[in-house]
């Protein structure tokens, strides 16, 4: 208790988002988890890595490593009620540099936001394209050409990205995070419904069996260490863990919130949205003759084809991309919260200056990704363009490594007693058994598993 109040004194809490009700906490955390990771990344990675085999590994990674790390990040944040760097500094023994996890998280936030904001830019551009009706077609050539034209145009790529950054920045500046939360609470169910509708259409397509078999019938022929690492990286990315986002959100959690139950609900809902996106996309991929391994373009070329099959498809597609933008906004806000709160609390910037500085930095680092399919297309490192490189390094290296260090910190330094106390809401809940299982995973299973997967996946061992 003493420790807690001294942390609060050292690092005065900024004006934080209003996680006032239990449902508000759930909505905000879900708002961070559900994003383009579900609608864009999950389908294309599943498509490129062999379907059901990948899905299975992803599920295991979510349960064995993603979920425990999410639980502990939130617990650490709530105990310290501070930004990731200050929180780890306060909770760790003196002179041990665990705060570096928070610093690495800030770096990851910039890397992820740089390419994520560009994908959101494509989503925004697609809202306009959908309104004009220019992309509604079940002909792969038409939808592929439309997408290539967009990402290959440097000016459009940059302008849309700046539009996204200004949009997100103004939401943060207006301090209406609560507004966005309230909005997401209403709009998220709509996204869910629209996905259900798309699934219904997709399930009526000719080659539905092939699509579902691809998604649900494991074939391990595509499995390799690198694919397993990608699945682990996706599990971290999906749950927004390994970089301090959940730690930051945990610092806004209510004292009486049941952390394990909340995280389990968020994980399940997040998984549902991903599965719905998969069911909406793969039957269409097979029916219309797209390539499942089309990569980042997959959603942008198949979704218009599915909508072309329904009455009012054009307008429903507008609604779909608007909702995708809303989902992405919640995720982006949570990512940006990490550098903003660190710059504010640790470096003494006002919250407004912290937001502006973050946006300016993102204009530069984001341009590297925005131009990676046009002006900078020939610039490659390790065979990857900058967009893919930022994605690879953040998802496959920084997030899993962050997960290892967080698990080791809790399992071996912070210890079982403090962990139990935090997760039982200081004795209010009787969940010792569950907490012990999570602690066991964190102490022994998660770090070793991630380490082996990383060493093998990166070909270091
Ligand atoms: N989970 C978010 C998504 O699926 C992405 C994200 C990653 C958000 C890391 C915050 C931190 O889109």
Coordinates of C-alpha atoms and ligand atoms in Angstrom, one line a residue:
X1 CA 0.0 0.0 0.0
X2 CA 2.8 2.3 1.0
X3 CA 4.7 1.5 -2.2
X4 CA 1.6 2.3 -4.1
X5 CA 1.1 5.8 -2.6
X6 CA 4.8 6.6 -3.0
X7 CA 4.6 5.7 -6.7
X8 CA 1.6 7.9 -7.1
X9 CA 3.4 10.8 -5.5
X10 CA 6.6 10.4 -7.7
X11 CA 4.6 10.3 -10.9
X12 CA 1.4 12.2 -10.6
X13 CA -1.3 10.6 -12.7
X14 CA -2.1 12.5 -15.9
X15 CA -5.6 13.3 -16.8
X16 CA -6.5 9.7 -17.5
X17 CA -9.2 8.2 -19.6
X18 CA -12.3 7.7 -17.6
X19 CA -12.5 4.0 -16.9
X20 CA -15.3 4.6 -14.5
X21 CA -17.6 1.6 -15.0
X22 CA -16.7 -2.0 -15.2
X23 CA -18.2 -2.1 -18.7
X24 CA -16.1 1.0 -19.6
X25 CA -12.9 -0.9 -18.7
X26 CA -14.0 -3.9 -20.7
X27 CA -15.0 -1.7 -23.7
X28 CA -11.7 0.2 -23.7
X29 CA -9.6 -2.9 -23.4
X30 CA -11.5 -4.6 -26.1
X31 CA -11.2 -1.4 -28.1
X32 CA -7.5 -1.8 -28.0
X33 CA -7.5 -5.5 -28.8
X34 CA -9.9 -5.4 -31.7
X35 CA -8.6 -3.6 -34.6
X36 CA -7.0 -4.1 -38.0
X37 CA -5.2 -7.1 -36.4
X38 CA -8.5 -8.9 -36.7
X39 CA -9.8 -7.7 -40.0
X40 CA -6.6 -7.3 -41.9
X41 CA -3.6 -9.1 -40.3
X42 CA -5.3 -12.3 -39.0
X43 CA -6.8 -13.2 -42.4
X44 CA -3.8 -12.5 -44.5
X45 CA -1.3 -14.3 -42.1
X46 CA -3.6 -17.3 -41.9
X47 CA -3.9 -17.2 -45.7
X48 CA -0.2 -16.9 -46.3
X49 CA 0.8 -19.6 -43.7
X50 CA -1.4 -22.5 -44.6
X51 CA -4.7 -21.9 -42.9
X52 CA -5.9 -24.2 -40.1
X53 CA -2.4 -25.3 -38.9
X54 CA -1.5 -21.7 -38.4
X55 CA -4.8 -21.0 -36.7
X56 CA -4.2 -23.9 -34.2
X57 CA -0.7 -22.6 -33.3
X58 CA -2.1 -19.1 -32.9
X59 CA -4.8 -20.4 -30.5
X60 CA -2.2 -22.2 -28.4
X61 CA 0.1 -19.2 -28.4
X62 CA -2.9 -17.0 -27.3
X63 CA -3.7 -19.3 -24.4
X64 CA -0.2 -20.2 -23.2
X65 CA 1.6 -17.0 -23.6
X66 CA -0.7 -14.1 -24.8
X67 CA -3.3 -14.4 -22.1
X68 CA -0.9 -14.8 -19.1
X69 CA 1.2 -11.9 -20.2
X70 CA -2.0 -9.8 -20.7
X71 CA -3.2 -10.6 -17.2
X72 CA 0.1 -9.7 -15.7
X73 CA 0.6 -6.5 -17.6
X74 CA -2.7 -5.2 -16.4
X75 CA -2.0 -6.2 -12.9
X76 CA 1.4 -4.5 -12.9
X77 CA -0.2 -1.3 -14.3
X78 CA -2.9 -1.3 -11.7
X79 CA -0.5 -1.9 -8.8
X80 CA 1.8 1.0 -9.9
X81 CA -0.8 3.3 -11.4
X82 CA 1.9 4.8 -13.7
X83 CA 3.3 4.7 -17.2
X84 CA 5.3 1.5 -18.2
X85 CA 8.7 3.0 -17.4
X86 CA 7.8 4.4 -14.0
X87 CA 5.7 1.4 -13.1
X88 CA 8.5 -1.1 -13.7
X89 CA 11.0 1.2 -11.9
X90 CA 8.7 1.4 -8.9
X91 CA 7.9 -2.3 -8.7
X92 CA 11.4 -3.7 -9.4
X93 CA 14.1 -3.8 -6.7
X94 CA 16.4 -0.7 -6.8
X95 CA 19.0 -0.5 -9.6
X96 CA 17.6 -3.4 -11.6
X97 CA 16.9 -2.1 -15.1
X98 CA 13.5 -3.6 -15.7
X99 CA 12.2 -0.2 -16.8
X100 CA 13.9 -1.0 -20.1
X101 CA 10.9 -3.1 -21.0
X102 CA 8.9 0.1 -21.0
X103 CA 11.4 1.9 -23.1
X104 CA 11.4 -0.9 -25.7
X105 CA 7.6 -0.7 -25.6
X106 CA 7.8 2.9 -26.6
X107 CA 10.0 2.0 -29.6
X108 CA 7.6 -0.8 -30.5
X109 CA 4.7 1.7 -30.4
X110 CA 6.5 3.9 -33.0
X111 CA 7.3 1.0 -35.2
X112 CA 3.8 -0.4 -35.1
X113 CA 2.1 2.9 -35.5
X114 CA 4.2 3.7 -38.6
X115 CA 2.8 0.9 -40.6
X116 CA -0.6 0.6 -38.8
X117 CA -1.4 4.2 -39.6
X118 CA -0.8 3.4 -43.3
X119 CA -3.2 0.5 -43.2
X120 CA -5.7 2.7 -41.6
X121 CA -5.0 5.2 -44.4
X122 CA -6.0 2.5 -46.9
X123 CA -9.2 1.9 -44.9
X124 CA -10.0 5.6 -45.0
X125 CA -9.3 5.7 -48.8
X126 CA -11.5 2.7 -49.3
X127 CA -14.4 4.5 -47.6
X128 CA -14.2 7.1 -50.3
X129 CA -13.6 4.6 -53.1
X130 CA -16.6 2.6 -51.8
X131 CA -18.8 5.7 -51.9
X132 CA -17.8 6.3 -55.5
X133 CA -18.5 2.7 -56.3
X134 CA -15.3 2.2 -58.2
X135 CA -14.1 -0.9 -56.4
X136 CA -17.2 -3.0 -56.2
X137 CA -16.4 -6.0 -58.4
X138 CA -16.1 -9.8 -58.1
X139 CA -13.4 -9.7 -60.7
X140 CA -10.0 -10.2 -59.0
X141 CA -8.2 -8.1 -61.6
X142 CA -10.4 -5.1 -60.9
X143 CA -10.1 -5.2 -57.2
X144 CA -6.4 -6.0 -57.3
X145 CA -5.7 -3.1 -59.7
X146 CA -7.6 -0.7 -57.5
X147 CA -5.5 -1.6 -54.5
X148 CA -2.2 -1.5 -56.3
X149 CA -3.0 1.9 -57.7
X150 CA -3.6 3.2 -54.2
X151 CA -0.5 1.8 -52.5
X152 CA 1.7 2.6 -55.5
X153 CA 0.8 6.3 -55.4
X154 CA 3.2 8.1 -53.1
X155 CA 1.1 11.3 -52.8
X156 CA -2.1 9.5 -52.0
X157 CA -0.4 7.2 -49.5
X158 CA 1.2 10.1 -47.7
X159 CA -1.8 12.3 -47.7
X160 CA -4.2 9.7 -46.4
X161 CA -1.7 8.8 -43.6
X162 CA -1.4 12.4 -42.6
X163 CA -5.2 12.6 -42.6
X164 CA -5.3 9.6 -40.2
X165 CA -2.6 11.1 -37.9
X166 CA -4.4 14.4 -37.7
X167 CA -7.7 12.7 -37.1
X168 CA -6.3 10.5 -34.2
X169 CA -4.3 13.4 -32.9
X170 CA -7.3 15.6 -32.7
X171 CA -9.3 13.0 -30.8
X172 CA -6.5 12.8 -28.3
X173 CA -6.1 16.5 -28.1
X174 CA -9.8 17.1 -27.6
X175 CA -9.5 14.7 -24.7
X176 CA -12.6 12.9 -25.9
X177 CA -11.2 9.5 -25.3
X178 CA -14.4 9.0 -23.3
X179 CA -16.4 10.0 -26.4
X180 CA -14.6 7.5 -28.5
X181 CA -15.2 4.9 -25.9
X182 CA -18.8 5.7 -25.8
X183 CA -18.9 5.7 -29.6
X184 CA -17.0 2.4 -29.8
X185 CA -19.4 0.8 -27.4
X186 CA -22.2 1.6 -29.8
X187 CA -20.4 0.9 -33.0
X188 CA -18.6 -2.3 -32.1
X189 CA -21.8 -4.3 -32.0
X190 CA -22.6 -2.9 -35.5
X191 CA -19.3 -4.1 -36.8
X192 CA -20.0 -7.5 -35.3
X193 CA -23.4 -7.6 -37.0
X194 CA -22.0 -6.5 -40.4
X195 CA -19.4 -9.2 -40.1
X196 CA -22.1 -11.7 -39.4
X197 CA -24.0 -10.6 -42.5
X198 CA -20.8 -10.9 -44.6
X199 CA -20.3 -14.4 -43.2
X200 CA -23.8 -15.3 -44.2
X201 CA -23.1 -14.1 -47.8
X202 CA -19.8 -15.9 -47.8
X203 CA -21.3 -19.1 -46.6
X204 CA -23.7 -19.1 -49.6
X205 CA -20.9 -18.9 -52.1
X206 CA -20.0 -21.8 -54.4
X207 CA -16.7 -22.9 -53.0
X208 CA -17.7 -22.4 -49.3
X209 CA -16.4 -25.9 -48.5
X210 CA -12.9 -25.2 -49.8
X211 CA -12.8 -21.9 -47.9
X212 CA -13.9 -23.5 -44.6
X213 CA -11.7 -26.5 -45.0
X214 CA -8.7 -24.2 -45.5
X215 CA -9.6 -22.4 -42.3
X216 CA -10.5 -25.4 -40.1
X217 CA -8.8 -28.5 -41.5
X218 CA -5.2 -28.6 -40.2
X219 CA -2.5 -29.2 -42.7
X220 CA 0.9 -28.9 -41.2
X221 CA 2.8 -28.9 -44.5
X222 CA 3.4 -25.2 -44.4
X223 CA 4.4 -25.3 -40.7
X224 CA 8.0 -24.1 -39.9
X225 CA 9.7 -22.4 -37.0
X226 CA 9.3 -19.1 -38.7
X227 CA 5.6 -19.7 -39.1
X228 CA 5.3 -20.6 -35.4
X229 CA 7.1 -17.4 -34.5
X230 CA 4.7 -15.4 -36.7
X231 CA 1.7 -17.0 -34.9
X232 CA 3.2 -16.1 -31.5
X233 CA 3.8 -12.5 -32.7
X234 CA 0.2 -12.3 -33.9
X235 CA -1.1 -13.5 -30.6
X236 CA 0.9 -10.7 -28.9
X237 CA -0.2 -8.1 -31.5
X238 CA -3.8 -9.1 -31.3
X239 CA -4.0 -8.8 -27.5
X240 CA -1.9 -5.6 -27.6
X241 CA 0.7 -7.1 -25.2
X242 CA 4.5 -7.1 -24.9
X243 CA 4.9 -3.3 -25.3
X244 CA 3.2 -1.7 -22.3
X245 CA -0.2 -0.9 -23.8
X246 CA -2.0 -3.2 -21.5
X247 CA 0.2 -2.1 -18.6
X248 CA -0.8 1.5 -19.4
X249 CA -4.5 0.6 -19.6
X250 CA -4.1 -1.4 -16.4
X251 CA -3.1 1.8 -14.7
X252 CA -6.5 3.1 -15.5
X253 CA -8.4 0.0 -14.3
X254 CA -10.7 0.1 -11.4
X255 CA -9.5 -1.4 -8.1
X256 CA -12.5 -3.8 -8.0
X257 CA -12.1 -5.0 -11.6
X258 CA -11.7 -8.8 -11.8
X259 CA -8.6 -8.8 -14.0
X260 CA -8.5 -12.5 -15.1
X261 CA -12.2 -12.5 -16.0
X262 CA -12.0 -9.3 -17.9
X263 CA -8.9 -10.5 -19.9
X264 CA -10.6 -13.8 -20.7
X265 CA -13.7 -11.9 -22.0
X266 CA -11.5 -9.6 -24.1
X267 CA -9.6 -12.5 -25.5
X268 CA -12.7 -14.5 -26.4
X269 CA -14.5 -11.5 -28.1
X270 CA -11.3 -10.7 -30.0
X271 CA -11.0 -14.2 -31.2
X272 CA -14.6 -14.2 -32.3
X273 CA -14.1 -11.1 -34.4
X274 CA -11.0 -12.7 -36.1
X275 CA -12.9 -15.9 -36.8
X276 CA -15.8 -14.0 -38.3
X277 CA -13.4 -12.1 -40.6
X278 CA -11.8 -15.4 -41.6
X279 CA -15.2 -17.0 -42.4
X280 CA -16.2 -13.9 -44.4
X281 CA -13.0 -14.0 -46.4
X282 CA -11.9 -17.5 -47.3
X283 CA -14.9 -18.9 -49.1
X284 CA -14.8 -15.7 -51.2
X285 CA -11.1 -16.2 -51.9
X286 CA -11.7 -19.7 -53.3
X287 CA -14.9 -18.8 -55.1
X288 CA -13.7 -15.7 -56.9
X289 CA -10.2 -17.1 -57.6
X290 CA -8.1 -14.9 -55.3
X291 CA -4.8 -16.3 -53.9
X292 CA -5.1 -17.1 -50.2
X293 CA -1.5 -16.0 -49.8
X294 CA -2.1 -12.6 -51.4
X295 CA -0.5 -10.9 -48.3
X296 CA -1.5 -7.5 -46.9
X297 CA -3.7 -6.9 -49.9
X298 CA -6.0 -9.8 -49.1
X299 CA -8.8 -8.1 -47.3
X300 CA -8.8 -5.1 -49.6
X301 CA -9.2 -7.2 -52.7
X302 CA -11.7 -9.8 -51.4
X303 CA -14.1 -7.8 -49.3
X304 CA -15.3 -5.7 -52.3
X305 CA -15.9 -9.0 -54.1
X306 CA -18.1 -10.3 -51.3
X307 CA -20.1 -7.0 -51.2
X308 CA -20.6 -7.1 -54.9
X309 CA -22.9 -10.1 -54.3
X310 CA -25.4 -8.4 -52.1
X311 CA -28.1 -5.8 -52.7
X312 CA -27.0 -2.4 -51.4
X313 CA -23.5 -3.8 -51.3
X314 CA -21.9 -0.5 -52.2
X315 CA -23.4 1.3 -49.2
X316 CA -22.8 -1.6 -46.8
X317 CA -19.2 -1.6 -47.9
X318 CA -19.0 2.1 -47.0
X319 CA -20.4 1.1 -43.5
X320 CA -17.9 -1.8 -43.3
X321 CA -14.8 0.4 -43.9
X322 CA -16.1 3.1 -41.6
X323 CA -16.5 0.5 -38.9
X324 CA -13.1 -0.9 -39.6
X325 CA -11.7 2.6 -39.2
X326 CA -13.5 2.9 -35.9
X327 CA -12.0 -0.4 -34.7
X328 CA -8.6 0.7 -35.8
X329 CA -9.0 4.0 -34.0
X330 CA -9.5 2.4 -30.6
X331 CA -6.3 0.3 -31.2
X332 CA -4.3 3.3 -32.4
X333 CA -5.4 5.4 -29.4
X334 CA -4.2 2.7 -27.1
X335 CA -0.9 2.4 -28.9
X336 CA -0.3 6.2 -28.9
X337 CA -1.1 6.3 -25.2
X338 CA 2.2 4.6 -24.5
X339 CA 4.6 7.2 -25.8
X340 CA 2.3 10.0 -24.9
X341 CA 2.0 9.0 -21.2
X342 CA 5.8 8.3 -21.0
X343 CA 6.7 11.7 -22.6
X344 CA 4.2 13.3 -20.3
X345 CA 5.0 11.7 -17.0
X346 CA 8.7 10.9 -17.5
X347 CA 9.9 13.8 -19.6
X348 CA 7.7 16.5 -18.1
X349 CA 6.0 17.5 -21.4
X350 CA 2.5 18.7 -21.1
X351 CA 0.0 16.1 -22.5
X352 CA -0.7 18.4 -25.5
X353 CA 3.0 18.7 -26.3
X354 CA 3.5 15.0 -25.8
X355 CA 0.7 14.3 -28.3
X356 CA 2.0 16.8 -30.8
X357 CA 5.6 15.4 -30.6
X358 CA 4.3 11.9 -31.1
X359 CA 2.4 12.9 -34.2
X360 CA 5.4 14.8 -35.7
X361 CA 7.7 11.8 -35.1
X362 CA 5.1 9.6 -36.7
X363 CA 4.8 11.8 -39.8
X364 CA 8.5 10.9 -40.4
X365 CA 8.6 7.3 -39.4
X366 CA 5.2 6.7 -41.0
X367 CA 6.5 8.1 -44.3
X368 CA 9.0 5.2 -44.5
X369 CA 6.1 2.8 -44.5
X370 CA 3.7 4.9 -46.6
X371 CA 6.3 5.1 -49.4
X372 CA 7.5 1.5 -49.2
X373 CA 5.3 0.4 -52.1
X374 CA 6.2 3.4 -54.3
X375 CA 9.2 5.8 -54.0
X376 CA 11.0 3.5 -51.5
X377 CA 10.0 0.2 -53.1
X378 CA 13.5 -0.8 -54.0
X379 CA 14.9 0.0 -50.6
X380 CA 15.1 -3.3 -48.8
X381 CA 16.8 -4.6 -45.7
X382 CA 17.0 -8.3 -45.1
X383 CA 14.9 -8.7 -48.2
X384 CA 12.0 -6.8 -46.7
X385 CA 10.7 -3.3 -47.6
X386 CA 10.4 -0.9 -44.7
X387 CA 6.7 -1.6 -44.1
X388 CA 7.3 -5.3 -43.8
X389 CA 10.5 -4.7 -41.8
X390 CA 8.8 -2.5 -39.2
X391 CA 6.0 -5.1 -39.0
X392 CA 8.4 -8.0 -38.7
X393 CA 10.7 -6.4 -36.1
X394 CA 7.8 -5.3 -33.9
X395 CA 5.6 -8.3 -34.0
X396 CA 8.2 -11.1 -34.2
X397 CA 11.0 -9.6 -32.1
X398 CA 10.1 -6.7 -29.8
X399 CA 6.6 -7.9 -28.6
X400 CA 7.6 -11.5 -27.9
X401 CA 10.9 -10.4 -26.2
X402 CA 8.8 -7.9 -24.2
X403 CA 6.6 -10.9 -23.2
X404 CA 9.6 -12.9 -22.1
X405 CA 11.0 -10.1 -19.9
X406 CA 7.6 -9.3 -18.4
X407 CA 7.0 -13.0 -17.6
X408 CA 10.5 -13.4 -16.1
X409 CA 10.1 -10.2 -14.1
X410 CA 6.9 -11.4 -12.5
X411 CA 7.8 -15.1 -12.2
X412 CA 11.2 -14.6 -10.7
X413 CA 11.5 -11.0 -9.3
X414 CA 8.1 -9.7 -8.3
X415 CA 7.0 -13.1 -7.0
X416 CA 4.0 -15.1 -6.3
X417 CA 2.8 -13.3 -3.2
X418 CA 2.5 -9.9 -4.8
X419 CA 1.0 -11.4 -7.9
X420 CA -1.6 -13.2 -5.9
X421 CA -2.4 -10.1 -3.9
X422 CA -2.8 -8.0 -7.1
X423 CA -5.0 -10.5 -8.8
X424 CA -7.2 -11.1 -5.8
X425 CA -7.9 -7.4 -5.6
X426 CA -5.9 -7.4 -2.3
X427 CA -7.9 -10.2 -0.8
X428 CA -11.3 -9.4 -2.2
X429 CA -11.5 -12.3 -4.7
X430 CA -10.9 -15.9 -4.0
X431 CA -9.1 -17.0 -7.2
X432 CA -5.9 -18.6 -5.8
X433 CA -6.0 -21.7 -7.9
X434 CA -6.5 -19.8 -11.1
X435 CA -3.8 -17.3 -10.2
X436 CA -1.4 -20.2 -9.4
X437 CA -1.9 -21.7 -12.8
X438 CA -1.2 -18.3 -14.4
X439 CA 1.8 -17.8 -12.2
X440 CA 3.2 -21.3 -13.1
X441 CA 2.8 -20.5 -16.8
X442 CA 4.6 -17.2 -16.4
X443 CA 7.4 -18.6 -14.3
X444 CA 8.2 -21.6 -16.4
X445 CA 6.2 -22.1 -19.5
X446 CA 5.7 -18.8 -21.3
X447 CA 9.3 -17.5 -21.2
X448 CA 10.9 -20.7 -22.3
X449 CA 8.3 -21.3 -25.0
X450 CA 8.7 -17.9 -26.4
X451 CA 12.5 -18.1 -26.2
X452 CA 12.7 -21.4 -28.1
X453 CA 10.2 -20.2 -30.7
X454 CA 12.2 -16.9 -31.2
X455 CA 15.6 -18.6 -31.4
X456 CA 14.3 -21.2 -33.9
X457 CA 12.1 -18.8 -35.8
X458 CA 14.9 -16.3 -36.3
X459 CA 17.2 -19.1 -37.2
X460 CA 19.6 -18.4 -34.4
X461 CA 19.7 -21.9 -33.0
Ligands
LIG1 N1 -4.5 -5.2 -31.0 C1 -4.5 -4.3 -32.0 C2 -5.2 -4.8 -33.3 O1 -5.5 -5.9 -33.3 C3 -3.1 -3.8 -32.4 C4 -2.3 -3.3 -31.2 C5 -1.0 -3.8 -31.1 C6 -2.8 -2.3 -30.4 C7 -0.2 -3.4 -30.0 C8 -2.0 -1.9 -29.3 C9 -0.7 -2.4 -29.1 O2 -5.4 -4.2 -34.2

